Structures are given as structure tokens and as C-alpha cells.
CSV table of C-alpha atoms and ligand atoms in Angstrom, one decimal:
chain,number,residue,atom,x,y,z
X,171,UNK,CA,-0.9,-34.1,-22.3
X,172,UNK,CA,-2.3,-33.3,-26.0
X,173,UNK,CA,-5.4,-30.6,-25.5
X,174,UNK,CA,-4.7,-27.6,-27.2
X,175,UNK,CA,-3.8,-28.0,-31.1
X,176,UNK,CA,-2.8,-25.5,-33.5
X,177,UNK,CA,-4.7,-26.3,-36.8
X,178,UNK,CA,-3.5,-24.8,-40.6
X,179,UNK,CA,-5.0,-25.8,-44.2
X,180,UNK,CA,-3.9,-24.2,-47.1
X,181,UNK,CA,-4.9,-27.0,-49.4
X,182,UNK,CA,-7.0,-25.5,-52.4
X,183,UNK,CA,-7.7,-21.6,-52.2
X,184,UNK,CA,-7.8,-20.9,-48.5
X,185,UNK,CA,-5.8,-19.6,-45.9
X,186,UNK,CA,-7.0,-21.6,-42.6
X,187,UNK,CA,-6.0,-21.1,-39.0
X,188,UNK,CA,-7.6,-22.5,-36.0
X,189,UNK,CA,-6.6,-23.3,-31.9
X,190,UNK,CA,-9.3,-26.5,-30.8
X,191,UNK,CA,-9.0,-28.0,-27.5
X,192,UNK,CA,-9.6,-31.0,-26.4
X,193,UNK,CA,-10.6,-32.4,-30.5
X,194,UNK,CA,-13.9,-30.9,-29.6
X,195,UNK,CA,-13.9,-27.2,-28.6
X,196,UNK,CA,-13.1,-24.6,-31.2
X,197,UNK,CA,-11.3,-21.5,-29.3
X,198,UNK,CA,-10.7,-19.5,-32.7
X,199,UNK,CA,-11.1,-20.4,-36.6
X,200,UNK,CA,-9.8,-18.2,-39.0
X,201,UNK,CA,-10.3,-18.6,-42.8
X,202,UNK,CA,-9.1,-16.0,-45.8
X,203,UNK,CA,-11.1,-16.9,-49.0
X,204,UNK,CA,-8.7,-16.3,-52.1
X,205,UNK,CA,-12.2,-16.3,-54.1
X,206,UNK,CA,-11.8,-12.5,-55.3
X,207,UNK,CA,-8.2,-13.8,-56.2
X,208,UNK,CA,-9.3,-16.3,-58.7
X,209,UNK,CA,-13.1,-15.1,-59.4
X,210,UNK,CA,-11.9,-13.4,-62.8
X,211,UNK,CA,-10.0,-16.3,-63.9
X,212,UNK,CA,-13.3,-18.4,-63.6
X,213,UNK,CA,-11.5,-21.1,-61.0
X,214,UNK,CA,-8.6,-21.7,-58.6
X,215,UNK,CA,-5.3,-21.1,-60.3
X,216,UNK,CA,-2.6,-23.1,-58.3
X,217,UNK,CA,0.5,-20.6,-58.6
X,218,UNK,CA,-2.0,-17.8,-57.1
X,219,UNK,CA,-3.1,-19.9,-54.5
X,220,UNK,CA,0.3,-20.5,-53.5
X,221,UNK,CA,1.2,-17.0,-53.6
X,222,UNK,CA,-1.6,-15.7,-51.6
X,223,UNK,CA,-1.2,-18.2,-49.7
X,224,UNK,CA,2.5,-17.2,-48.8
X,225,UNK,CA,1.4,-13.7,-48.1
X,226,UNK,CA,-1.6,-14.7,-45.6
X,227,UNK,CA,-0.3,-17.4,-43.6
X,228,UNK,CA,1.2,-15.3,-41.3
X,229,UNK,CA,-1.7,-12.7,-40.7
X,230,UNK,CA,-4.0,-15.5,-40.4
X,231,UNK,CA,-2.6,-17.7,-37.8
X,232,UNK,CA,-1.3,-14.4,-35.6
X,233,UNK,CA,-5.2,-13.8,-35.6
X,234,UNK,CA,-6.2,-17.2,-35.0
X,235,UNK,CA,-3.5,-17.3,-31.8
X,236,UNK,CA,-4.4,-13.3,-30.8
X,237,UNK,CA,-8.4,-15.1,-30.7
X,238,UNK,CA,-7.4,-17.8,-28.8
X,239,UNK,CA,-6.2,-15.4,-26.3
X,240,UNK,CA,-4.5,-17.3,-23.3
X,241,UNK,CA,-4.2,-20.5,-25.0
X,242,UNK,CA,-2.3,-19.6,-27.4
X,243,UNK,CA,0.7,-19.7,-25.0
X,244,UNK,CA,-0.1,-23.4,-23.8
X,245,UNK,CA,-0.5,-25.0,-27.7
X,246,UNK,CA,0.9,-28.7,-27.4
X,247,UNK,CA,0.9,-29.4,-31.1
X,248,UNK,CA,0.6,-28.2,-35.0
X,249,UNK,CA,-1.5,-29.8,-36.9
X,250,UNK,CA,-1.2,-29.3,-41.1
X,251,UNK,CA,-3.1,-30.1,-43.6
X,252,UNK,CA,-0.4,-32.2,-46.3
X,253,UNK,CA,-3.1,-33.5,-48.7
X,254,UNK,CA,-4.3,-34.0,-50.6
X,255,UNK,CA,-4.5,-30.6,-52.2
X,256,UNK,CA,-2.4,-28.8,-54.8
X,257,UNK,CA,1.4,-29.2,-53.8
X,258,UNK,CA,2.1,-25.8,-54.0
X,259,UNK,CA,-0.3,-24.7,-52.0
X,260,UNK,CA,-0.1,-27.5,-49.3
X,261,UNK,CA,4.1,-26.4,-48.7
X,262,UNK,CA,2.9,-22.7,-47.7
X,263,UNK,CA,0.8,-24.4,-44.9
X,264,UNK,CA,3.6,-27.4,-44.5
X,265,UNK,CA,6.5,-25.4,-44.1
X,266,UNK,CA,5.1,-22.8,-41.8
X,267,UNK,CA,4.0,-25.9,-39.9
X,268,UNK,CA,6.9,-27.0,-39.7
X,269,UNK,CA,8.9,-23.9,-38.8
X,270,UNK,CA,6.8,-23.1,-36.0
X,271,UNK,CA,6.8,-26.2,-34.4
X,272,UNK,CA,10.3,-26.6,-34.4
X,273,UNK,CA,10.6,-23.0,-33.1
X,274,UNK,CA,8.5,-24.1,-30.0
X,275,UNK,CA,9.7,-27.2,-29.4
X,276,UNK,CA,6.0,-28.6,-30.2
X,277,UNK,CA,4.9,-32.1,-31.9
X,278,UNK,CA,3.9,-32.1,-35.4
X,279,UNK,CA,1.2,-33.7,-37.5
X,280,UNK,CA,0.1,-34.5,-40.7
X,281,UNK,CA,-3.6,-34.6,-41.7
X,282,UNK,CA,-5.6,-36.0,-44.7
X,283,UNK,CA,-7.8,-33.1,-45.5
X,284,UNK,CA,-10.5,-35.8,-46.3
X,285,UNK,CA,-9.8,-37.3,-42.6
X,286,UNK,CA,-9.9,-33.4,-41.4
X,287,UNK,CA,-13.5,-32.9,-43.1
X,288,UNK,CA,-14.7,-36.1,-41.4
X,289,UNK,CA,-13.2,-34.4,-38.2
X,290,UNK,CA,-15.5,-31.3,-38.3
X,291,UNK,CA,-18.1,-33.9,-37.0
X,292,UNK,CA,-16.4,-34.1,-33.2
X,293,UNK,CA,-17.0,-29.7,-33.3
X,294,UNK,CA,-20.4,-30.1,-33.4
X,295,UNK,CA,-22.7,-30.1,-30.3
X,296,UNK,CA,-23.8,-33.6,-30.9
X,297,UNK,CA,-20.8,-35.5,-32.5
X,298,UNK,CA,-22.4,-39.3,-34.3
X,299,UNK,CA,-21.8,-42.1,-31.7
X,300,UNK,CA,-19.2,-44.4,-33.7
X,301,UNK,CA,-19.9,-46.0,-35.7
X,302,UNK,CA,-21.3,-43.8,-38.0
X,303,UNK,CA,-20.9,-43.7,-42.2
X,304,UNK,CA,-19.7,-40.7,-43.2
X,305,UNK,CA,-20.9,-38.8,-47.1
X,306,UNK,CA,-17.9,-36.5,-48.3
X,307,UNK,CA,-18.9,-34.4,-51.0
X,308,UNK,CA,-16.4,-31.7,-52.0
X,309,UNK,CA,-15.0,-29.9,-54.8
X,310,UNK,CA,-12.0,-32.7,-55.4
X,311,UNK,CA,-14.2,-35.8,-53.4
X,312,UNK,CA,-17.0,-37.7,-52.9
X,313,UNK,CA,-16.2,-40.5,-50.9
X,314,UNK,CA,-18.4,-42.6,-48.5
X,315,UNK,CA,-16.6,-44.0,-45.5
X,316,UNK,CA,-17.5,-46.4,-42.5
X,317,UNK,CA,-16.0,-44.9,-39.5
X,318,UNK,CA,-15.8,-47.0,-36.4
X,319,UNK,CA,-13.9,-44.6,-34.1
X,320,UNK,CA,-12.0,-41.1,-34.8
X,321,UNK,CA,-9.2,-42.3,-36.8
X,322,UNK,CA,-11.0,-45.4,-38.3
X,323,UNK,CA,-12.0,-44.9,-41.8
X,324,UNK,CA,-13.2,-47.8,-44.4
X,325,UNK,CA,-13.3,-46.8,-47.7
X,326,UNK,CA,-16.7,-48.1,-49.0
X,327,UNK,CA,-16.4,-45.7,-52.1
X,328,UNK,CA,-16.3,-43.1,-54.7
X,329,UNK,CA,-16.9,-41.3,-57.9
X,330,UNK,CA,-15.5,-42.6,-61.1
X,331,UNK,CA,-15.6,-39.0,-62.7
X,332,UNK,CA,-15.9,-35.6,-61.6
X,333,UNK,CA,-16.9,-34.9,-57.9
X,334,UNK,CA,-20.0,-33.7,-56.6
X,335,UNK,CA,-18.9,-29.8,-56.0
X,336,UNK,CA,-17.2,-30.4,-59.4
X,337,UNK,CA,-20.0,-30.8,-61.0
X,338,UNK,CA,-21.7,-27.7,-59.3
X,339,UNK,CA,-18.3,-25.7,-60.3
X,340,UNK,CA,-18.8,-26.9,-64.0
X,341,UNK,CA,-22.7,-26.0,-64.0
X,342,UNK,CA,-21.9,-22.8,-63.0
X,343,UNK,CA,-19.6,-22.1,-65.2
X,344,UNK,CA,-21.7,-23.0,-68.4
X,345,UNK,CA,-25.0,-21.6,-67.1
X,346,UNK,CA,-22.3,-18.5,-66.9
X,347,UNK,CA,-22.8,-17.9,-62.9
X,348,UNK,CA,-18.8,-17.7,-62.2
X,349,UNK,CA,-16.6,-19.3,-59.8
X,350,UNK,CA,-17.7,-20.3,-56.6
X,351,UNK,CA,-20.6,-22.6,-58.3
X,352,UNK,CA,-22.0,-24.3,-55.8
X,353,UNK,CA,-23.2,-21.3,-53.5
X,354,UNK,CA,-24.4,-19.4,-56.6
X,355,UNK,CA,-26.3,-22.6,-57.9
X,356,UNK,CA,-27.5,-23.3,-54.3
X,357,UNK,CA,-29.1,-19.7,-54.3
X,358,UNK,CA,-30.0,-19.5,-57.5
X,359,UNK,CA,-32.3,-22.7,-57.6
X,360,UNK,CA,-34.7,-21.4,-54.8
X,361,UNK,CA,-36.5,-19.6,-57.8
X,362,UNK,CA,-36.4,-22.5,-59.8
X,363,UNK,CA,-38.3,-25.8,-60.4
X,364,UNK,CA,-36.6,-28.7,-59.9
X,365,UNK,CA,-39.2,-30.5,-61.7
X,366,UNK,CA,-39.0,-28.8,-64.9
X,367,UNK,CA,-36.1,-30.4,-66.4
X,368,UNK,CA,-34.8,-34.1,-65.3
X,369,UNK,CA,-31.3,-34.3,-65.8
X,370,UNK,CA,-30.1,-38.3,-65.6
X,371,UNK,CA,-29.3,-39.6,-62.0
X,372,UNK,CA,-26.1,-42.4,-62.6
X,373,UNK,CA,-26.7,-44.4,-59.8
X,374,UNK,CA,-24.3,-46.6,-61.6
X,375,UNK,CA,-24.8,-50.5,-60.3
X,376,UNK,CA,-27.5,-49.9,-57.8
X,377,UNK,CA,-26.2,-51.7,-55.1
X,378,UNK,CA,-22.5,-50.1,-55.1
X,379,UNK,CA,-21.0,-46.7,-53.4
X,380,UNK,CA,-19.2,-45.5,-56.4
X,381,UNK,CA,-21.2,-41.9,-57.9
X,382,UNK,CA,-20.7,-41.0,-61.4
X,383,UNK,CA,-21.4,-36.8,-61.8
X,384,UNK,CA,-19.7,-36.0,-65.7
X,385,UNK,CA,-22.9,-37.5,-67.4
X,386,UNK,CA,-25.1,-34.6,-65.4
X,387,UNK,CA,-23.2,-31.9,-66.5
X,388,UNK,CA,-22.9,-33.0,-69.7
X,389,UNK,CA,-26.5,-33.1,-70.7
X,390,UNK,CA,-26.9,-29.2,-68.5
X,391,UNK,CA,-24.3,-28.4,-71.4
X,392,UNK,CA,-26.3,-30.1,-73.9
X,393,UNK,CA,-29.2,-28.4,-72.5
X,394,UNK,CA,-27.9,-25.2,-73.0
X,395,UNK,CA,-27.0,-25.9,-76.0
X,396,UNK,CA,-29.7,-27.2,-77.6
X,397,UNK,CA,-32.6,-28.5,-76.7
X,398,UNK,CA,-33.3,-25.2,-74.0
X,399,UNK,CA,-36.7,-24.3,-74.1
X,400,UNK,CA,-37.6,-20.4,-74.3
X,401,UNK,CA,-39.4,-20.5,-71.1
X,402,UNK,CA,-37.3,-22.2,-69.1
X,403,UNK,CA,-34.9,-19.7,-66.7
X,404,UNK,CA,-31.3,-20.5,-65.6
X,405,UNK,CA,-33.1,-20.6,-62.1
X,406,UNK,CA,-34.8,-23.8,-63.2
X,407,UNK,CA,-31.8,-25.1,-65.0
X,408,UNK,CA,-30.0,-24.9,-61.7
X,409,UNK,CA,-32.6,-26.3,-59.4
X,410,UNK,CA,-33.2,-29.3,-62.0
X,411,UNK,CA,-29.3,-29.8,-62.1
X,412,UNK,CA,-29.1,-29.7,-58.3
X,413,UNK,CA,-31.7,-31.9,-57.8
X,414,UNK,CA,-30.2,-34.5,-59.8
X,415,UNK,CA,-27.1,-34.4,-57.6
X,416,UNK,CA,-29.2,-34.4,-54.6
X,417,UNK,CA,-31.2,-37.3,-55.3
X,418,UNK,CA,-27.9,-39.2,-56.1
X,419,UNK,CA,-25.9,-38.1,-52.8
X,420,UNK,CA,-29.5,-38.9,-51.5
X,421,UNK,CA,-30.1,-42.4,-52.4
X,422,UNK,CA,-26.4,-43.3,-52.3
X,423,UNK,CA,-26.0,-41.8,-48.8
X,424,UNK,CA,-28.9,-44.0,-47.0
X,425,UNK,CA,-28.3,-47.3,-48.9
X,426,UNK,CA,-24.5,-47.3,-47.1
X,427,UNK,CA,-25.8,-46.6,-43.7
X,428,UNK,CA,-29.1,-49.3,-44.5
X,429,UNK,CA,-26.1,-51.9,-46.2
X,430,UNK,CA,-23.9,-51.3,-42.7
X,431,UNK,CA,-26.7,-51.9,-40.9
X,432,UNK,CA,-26.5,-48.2,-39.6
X,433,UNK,CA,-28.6,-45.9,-38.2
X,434,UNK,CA,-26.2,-42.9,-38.2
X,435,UNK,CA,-25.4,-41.2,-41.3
X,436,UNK,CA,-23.4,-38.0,-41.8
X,437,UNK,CA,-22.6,-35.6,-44.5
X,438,UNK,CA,-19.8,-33.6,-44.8
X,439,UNK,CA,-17.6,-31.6,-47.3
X,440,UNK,CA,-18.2,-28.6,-48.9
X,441,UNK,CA,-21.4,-29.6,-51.1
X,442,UNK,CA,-22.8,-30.7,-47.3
X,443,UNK,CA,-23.5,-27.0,-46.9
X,444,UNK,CA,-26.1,-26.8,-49.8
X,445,UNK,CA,-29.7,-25.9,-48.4
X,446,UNK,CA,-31.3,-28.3,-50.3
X,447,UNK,CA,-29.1,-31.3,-49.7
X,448,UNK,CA,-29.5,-30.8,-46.0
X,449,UNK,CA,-33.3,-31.1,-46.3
X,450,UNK,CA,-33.9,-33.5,-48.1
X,451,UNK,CA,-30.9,-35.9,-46.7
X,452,UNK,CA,-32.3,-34.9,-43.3
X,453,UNK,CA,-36.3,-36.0,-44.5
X,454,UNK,CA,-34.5,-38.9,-46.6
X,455,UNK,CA,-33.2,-40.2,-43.2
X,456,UNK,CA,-36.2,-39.5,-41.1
X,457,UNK,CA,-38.1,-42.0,-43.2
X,458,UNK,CA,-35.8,-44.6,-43.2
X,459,UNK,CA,-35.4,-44.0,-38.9
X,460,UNK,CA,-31.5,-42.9,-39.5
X,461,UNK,CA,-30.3,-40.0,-37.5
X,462,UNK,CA,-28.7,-37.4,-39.6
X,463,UNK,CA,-25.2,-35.5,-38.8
X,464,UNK,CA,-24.4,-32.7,-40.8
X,465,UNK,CA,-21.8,-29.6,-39.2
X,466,UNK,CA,-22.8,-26.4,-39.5
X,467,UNK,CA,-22.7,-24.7,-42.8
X,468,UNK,CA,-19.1,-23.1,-41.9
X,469,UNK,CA,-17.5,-26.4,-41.0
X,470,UNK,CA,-18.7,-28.2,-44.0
X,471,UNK,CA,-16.7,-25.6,-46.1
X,472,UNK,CA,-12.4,-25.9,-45.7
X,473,UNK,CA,-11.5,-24.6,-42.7
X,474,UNK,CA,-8.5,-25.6,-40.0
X,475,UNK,CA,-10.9,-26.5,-36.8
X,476,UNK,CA,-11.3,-29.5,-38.3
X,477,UNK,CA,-7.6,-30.3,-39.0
X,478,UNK,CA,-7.0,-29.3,-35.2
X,479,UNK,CA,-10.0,-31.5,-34.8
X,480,UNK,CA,-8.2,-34.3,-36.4
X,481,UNK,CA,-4.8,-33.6,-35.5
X,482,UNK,CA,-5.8,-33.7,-31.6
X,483,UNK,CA,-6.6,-37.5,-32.0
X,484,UNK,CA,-3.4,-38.5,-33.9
X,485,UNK,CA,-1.2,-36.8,-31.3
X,486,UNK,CA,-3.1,-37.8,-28.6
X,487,UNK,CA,-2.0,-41.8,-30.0
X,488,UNK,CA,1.2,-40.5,-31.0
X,489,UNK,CA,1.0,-40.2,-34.5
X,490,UNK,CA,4.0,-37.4,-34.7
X,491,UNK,CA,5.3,-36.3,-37.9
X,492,UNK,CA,8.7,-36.0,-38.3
X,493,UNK,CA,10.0,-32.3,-40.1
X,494,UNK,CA,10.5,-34.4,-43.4
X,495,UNK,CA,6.8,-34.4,-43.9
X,496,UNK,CA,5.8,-33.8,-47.6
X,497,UNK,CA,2.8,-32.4,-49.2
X,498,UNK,CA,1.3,-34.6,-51.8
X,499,UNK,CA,-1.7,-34.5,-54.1
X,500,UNK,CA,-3.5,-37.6,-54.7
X,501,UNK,CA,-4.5,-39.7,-51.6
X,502,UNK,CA,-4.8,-43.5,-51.3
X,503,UNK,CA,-7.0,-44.6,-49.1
X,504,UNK,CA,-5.0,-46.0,-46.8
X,505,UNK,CA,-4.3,-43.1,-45.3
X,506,UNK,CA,-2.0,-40.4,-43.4
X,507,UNK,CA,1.5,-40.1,-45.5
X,508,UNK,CA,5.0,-39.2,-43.6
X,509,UNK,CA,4.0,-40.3,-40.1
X,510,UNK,CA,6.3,-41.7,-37.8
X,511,UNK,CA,4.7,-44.4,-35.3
R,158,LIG,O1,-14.7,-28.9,-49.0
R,158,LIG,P1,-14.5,-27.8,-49.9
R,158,LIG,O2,-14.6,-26.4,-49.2
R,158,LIG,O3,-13.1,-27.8,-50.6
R,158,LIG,C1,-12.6,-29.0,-51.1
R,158,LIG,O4,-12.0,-29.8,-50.3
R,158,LIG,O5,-12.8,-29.3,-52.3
R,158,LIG,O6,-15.6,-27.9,-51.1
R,158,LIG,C2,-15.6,-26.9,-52.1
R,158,LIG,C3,-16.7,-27.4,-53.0
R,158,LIG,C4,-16.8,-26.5,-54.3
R,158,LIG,O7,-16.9,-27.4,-55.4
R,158,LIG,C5,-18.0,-25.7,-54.1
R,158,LIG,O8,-18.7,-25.3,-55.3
R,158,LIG,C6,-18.9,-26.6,-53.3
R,158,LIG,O9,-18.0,-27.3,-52.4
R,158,LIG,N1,-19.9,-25.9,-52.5
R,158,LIG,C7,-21.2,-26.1,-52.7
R,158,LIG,C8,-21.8,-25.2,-51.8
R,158,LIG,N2,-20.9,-24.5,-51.1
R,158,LIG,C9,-19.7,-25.0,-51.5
R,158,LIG,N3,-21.9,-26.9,-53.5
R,158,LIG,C10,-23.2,-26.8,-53.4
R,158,LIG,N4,-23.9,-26.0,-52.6
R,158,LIG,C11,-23.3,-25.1,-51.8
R,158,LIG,N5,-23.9,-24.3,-51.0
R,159,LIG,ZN1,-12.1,-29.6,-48.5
């Protein structure tokens, strides 16, 4: 019987480790942030990640097993993370995967890390009824999917350009606020108007999923620039930059559940953990009479519950990787890679 999974992400620039039972019950989730790593080079650099990666993989998971407690001696699979992601990073994770399943004689995995942030949904309390579409916003991302059961994703689609937490990473770093962007910006902008200065929306052809996000950033840059006037505070540059996005991820995010003829909508990814997306997608959705899912703050953010999470339901039909399993960047979206059925 699959219950208890062993979860690890090293994807981008943290160290994840994580024991779920059952796909629904987190029993200990462990994530080292590399962020003071890479703050002073103003963004993730991919050899560090891998490096710090390689020297907190194994402190990590021994704390996600000691937190476990007794479960950690009844784990019936691994479940890894093996994109998409930067390769480097994505072998730390894979090969210790792989090691210690084959040590214990236990099944192994592969997960989509997009598929895993979907997953954080079946933590919560109140997991969406399927079907349900799904918003991912993230720093590589922003996808919209239709999901008709837990391994059933439709691609209904996605930005042409930069992603949404991109964007927020980009802002930051002209308005001068560092790496991470989006928290900073999310802060930032609750002393600033977001009326003050309209940034363009691309809504793109109305009717379609895809998101644009370069054109926003490029007029804040243009902004700053230029045209900047003296009153205005980076406070209201940020909320007006925000809101943009918001109203996009908004807008976009209720016309897929209305075009599906769906009354459950969910939000997920990284940028799902901004304050002010969560209000106003959860107002947004009130109106329209479509229940709102959105994890908590933590879960929205990479962590390896929800590639336990995910892991749990491709085990459970017998989706085993073999030990050959490679890491690879880019995703189709037709989903998992190396898995033997
Ligand atoms: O899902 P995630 O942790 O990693 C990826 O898979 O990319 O998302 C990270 C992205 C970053 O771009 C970060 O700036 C953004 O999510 N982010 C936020 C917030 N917290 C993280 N964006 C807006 N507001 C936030 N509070
Ligand atoms: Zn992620």
C-alpha cells in the first residue's frame, strides 16, 4: 500500500524535504532558502544553487525524517522533483532520490514541479472538488490548467513573455528593492496607491488564456526613467505595478473557470502568496459566485509537501520511475518525463 511518501525539490534555490501521508496529510516539511546565498548577486545563480544544494540535502531530509518521527521508518516511496528547474540543481535532489530509494528497497517517482504546485491543493483542509481550474503563477510559470482529477491536467494556457513572479523579480530589481521581488514589492505596496500610476494590463486577445507580463515591466523601467513624477514614492510605483499584474491574473483567472463552465477556481504558485492577489481574486470570485482555493501562504511558495503530495497519487497508480530518471529543464505539457508505466 502507498501512504507514506518521502518528498525532495531542489529545483530553483531551495533545499526541500517533506514525509505526507496519505497525499493529504503533511507529517514534516522542511525548506532551506539559499536567498542569503544569492541576495548579493541580485538573483539565483545556478552553480550556487547546486552547490548549496549538495551541501543541504542531507541535513534537510535527516530533519524532515527526525520530524516525521515514527513514520519515517514505514516510507513506501521517494518522490523528486526532476523539472522543470535548472539541471544542476534538479541532479542534487535526483540523485539523492535515487540513492536512497535504492538503498531501501523503495519505489521511485518523478514529479513535474508545476504538477507538484497544483498538488499543494490536496494539503489544504478543504482540497477543490474536481474539477477545478487551477492559476499557476510562479517565478518560471504562469500557466492556467483544467484539472479533472489529481493527475489530470489540461493545458488551457500561458505567458508569451516573462512570468508573473518574473515580472515582480524584474520590478524589484529596477525600483532597486533586491532579490526576492515579489515579497519586498508585496510589502512595499501597502504604503502605496495603486491608483496613482496605471501601468498597461496585456490582456492580449480577450477571450484567450495566454498572459503577456514584459510590456508591464517595461514601462515601470520607463517610468523610472523618465517620466517619474517628484511626488510619487517607490511605494506607489510598486502598488501601481502590482496592481496591474493583479488585475491581469484577476480577469484571466475567472474568465477560464466562467469559459469551463466552472465554479471552482484555484491559485497556486509562488505569486499566489501575494496579500493583495488573494483579496482581490477571492472578492473577484465572490461576485462572479465561484469558490476560491488558494493554499496557505507557505505551500504556495516551493516546498516538497507538495511533491509528496503529488508523488502519492502517481505511485498509488503505479507510475514508478525507473533509476535512469533525468532532470530536465523545460516542460511540455504533456507531462511527467522518465516514467515507466
Ligand atoms: O513557486 P515559486 O516559489 O518558485 C518557482 O517555481 O518559480 O515562485 C517564486 C516566485 C518568485 O518570482 C517570487 O518573487 C514570487 O514567486 N513571489 C511573490 C511573492 N512571494 C513570492 N510574488 C508576489 N508576491 C509575493 N508575496
Ligand atoms: Zn515553484
Amino acid at each position: 500500500m502507498t501512504d507514506i511518501i518521502l518528498g525532495i525539490e531542489t529545483s530553483c534555490d531551495e533545499t526541500a524535504a517533506a514525509v505526507t501521508s496519505g497525499g493529504h496529510t503533511i507529517l514534516s516539511n522542511v525548506v532551506w532558502s539559499q536567498v542569503a546565498t544569492h541576495h548579493p548577486y541580485g538573483g539565483v545563480v545556478p552553480e550556487l544553487a547546486s552547490r548549496k544544494h549538495m551541501e543541504k540535502i542531507v541535513p534537510v531530509v535527516e530533519e524532515a525524517l527526525a520530524i516525521a518521527g515514527g513514520h519515517a521508518n514505514n516510507i513506501d516511496g521517494v518522490a523528486v522533483t526532476c523539472g522543470p528547474g535548472l539541471v544542476g540543481a534538479l541532479l542534487v535532489g535526483l540523485s539523492f532520490a535515487k540513492a536512497f530509494a535504492y538503498a531501501r528497497g523503495l519505489p521511485l517517482t518523478g514529479v513535474n514541479h508545476l504538477h507538484g504546485h497544483i498538488a499543494a491543493l490536496y494539503l489544504q483542509p478543504d482540497p477543490p472538488p474536481f474539477p477545478f481550474v487551477a492559476l499557476l503563477a510562479s517565478g518560471g510559470h504562469t500557466n492556467l490548467y483544467y484539472v479533472a482529477g489529481p493527475m489530470d491536467f489540461e493545458h488551457m494556457g500561458q505567458t508569451r513573455d516573462d512570468a508573473a513572479g518574473e515580472a515582480f523579480d524584474k520590478v524589484a530589481k529596477i525600483l532597486g528593492l533586491g532579490y526576492p521581488g515579489g515579497m519586498v514589492i508585496d510589502r512595499l505596496s501597502q504604503q502605496g496607491d495603486p491608483e496613482r500610476i496605471r501601468f498597461p494590463r496585456a490582456f492580449l486577445d480577450k477571450t484567450g488564456f495566454d498572459f503577456s507580463f514584459s510590456g508591464i515591466k517595461t514601462a515601470v523601467a520607463r517610468y523610472v526613467r523618465g517620466e517619474k513624477e517628484a511626488s510619487t514614492t517607490i511605494p506607489d510605483i510598486a502598488a501601481g505595478f502590482q496592481e496591474a499584474v493583479v488585475d491581469v491574473l484577476v480577469q484571466k483567472g475567472i474568465s477560464a473557470a466562467k469559459a469551463r463552465a466552472c465554479q471552482r477556481l484555484a491559485l497556486v504558485g509562488g505569486v499566489a502568496s501575494n496579500h493583495r492577489l488573494r483579496e482581490r481574486m477571492k472578492q473577484a470570485a465572490q461576485e462572479a459566485g465561484i469558490a476560491v482555493h488558494i493554499p496557505s501562504p507557505e505551500l504556495c511558495t516551493d516546498n516538497a509537501a507538495m511533491i509528496a503530495a503529488m508523488g502519492y497519487h502517481q505511485l498509488s497508480k503505479g507510475e514508478n520511475s525507473s533509476l535512469d530518471l533525468d532532470a530536465y529543464s523545460k516542460t511540455s505539457h504533456s507531462g511527467r518525463r522518465g516514467v515507466v508505466k
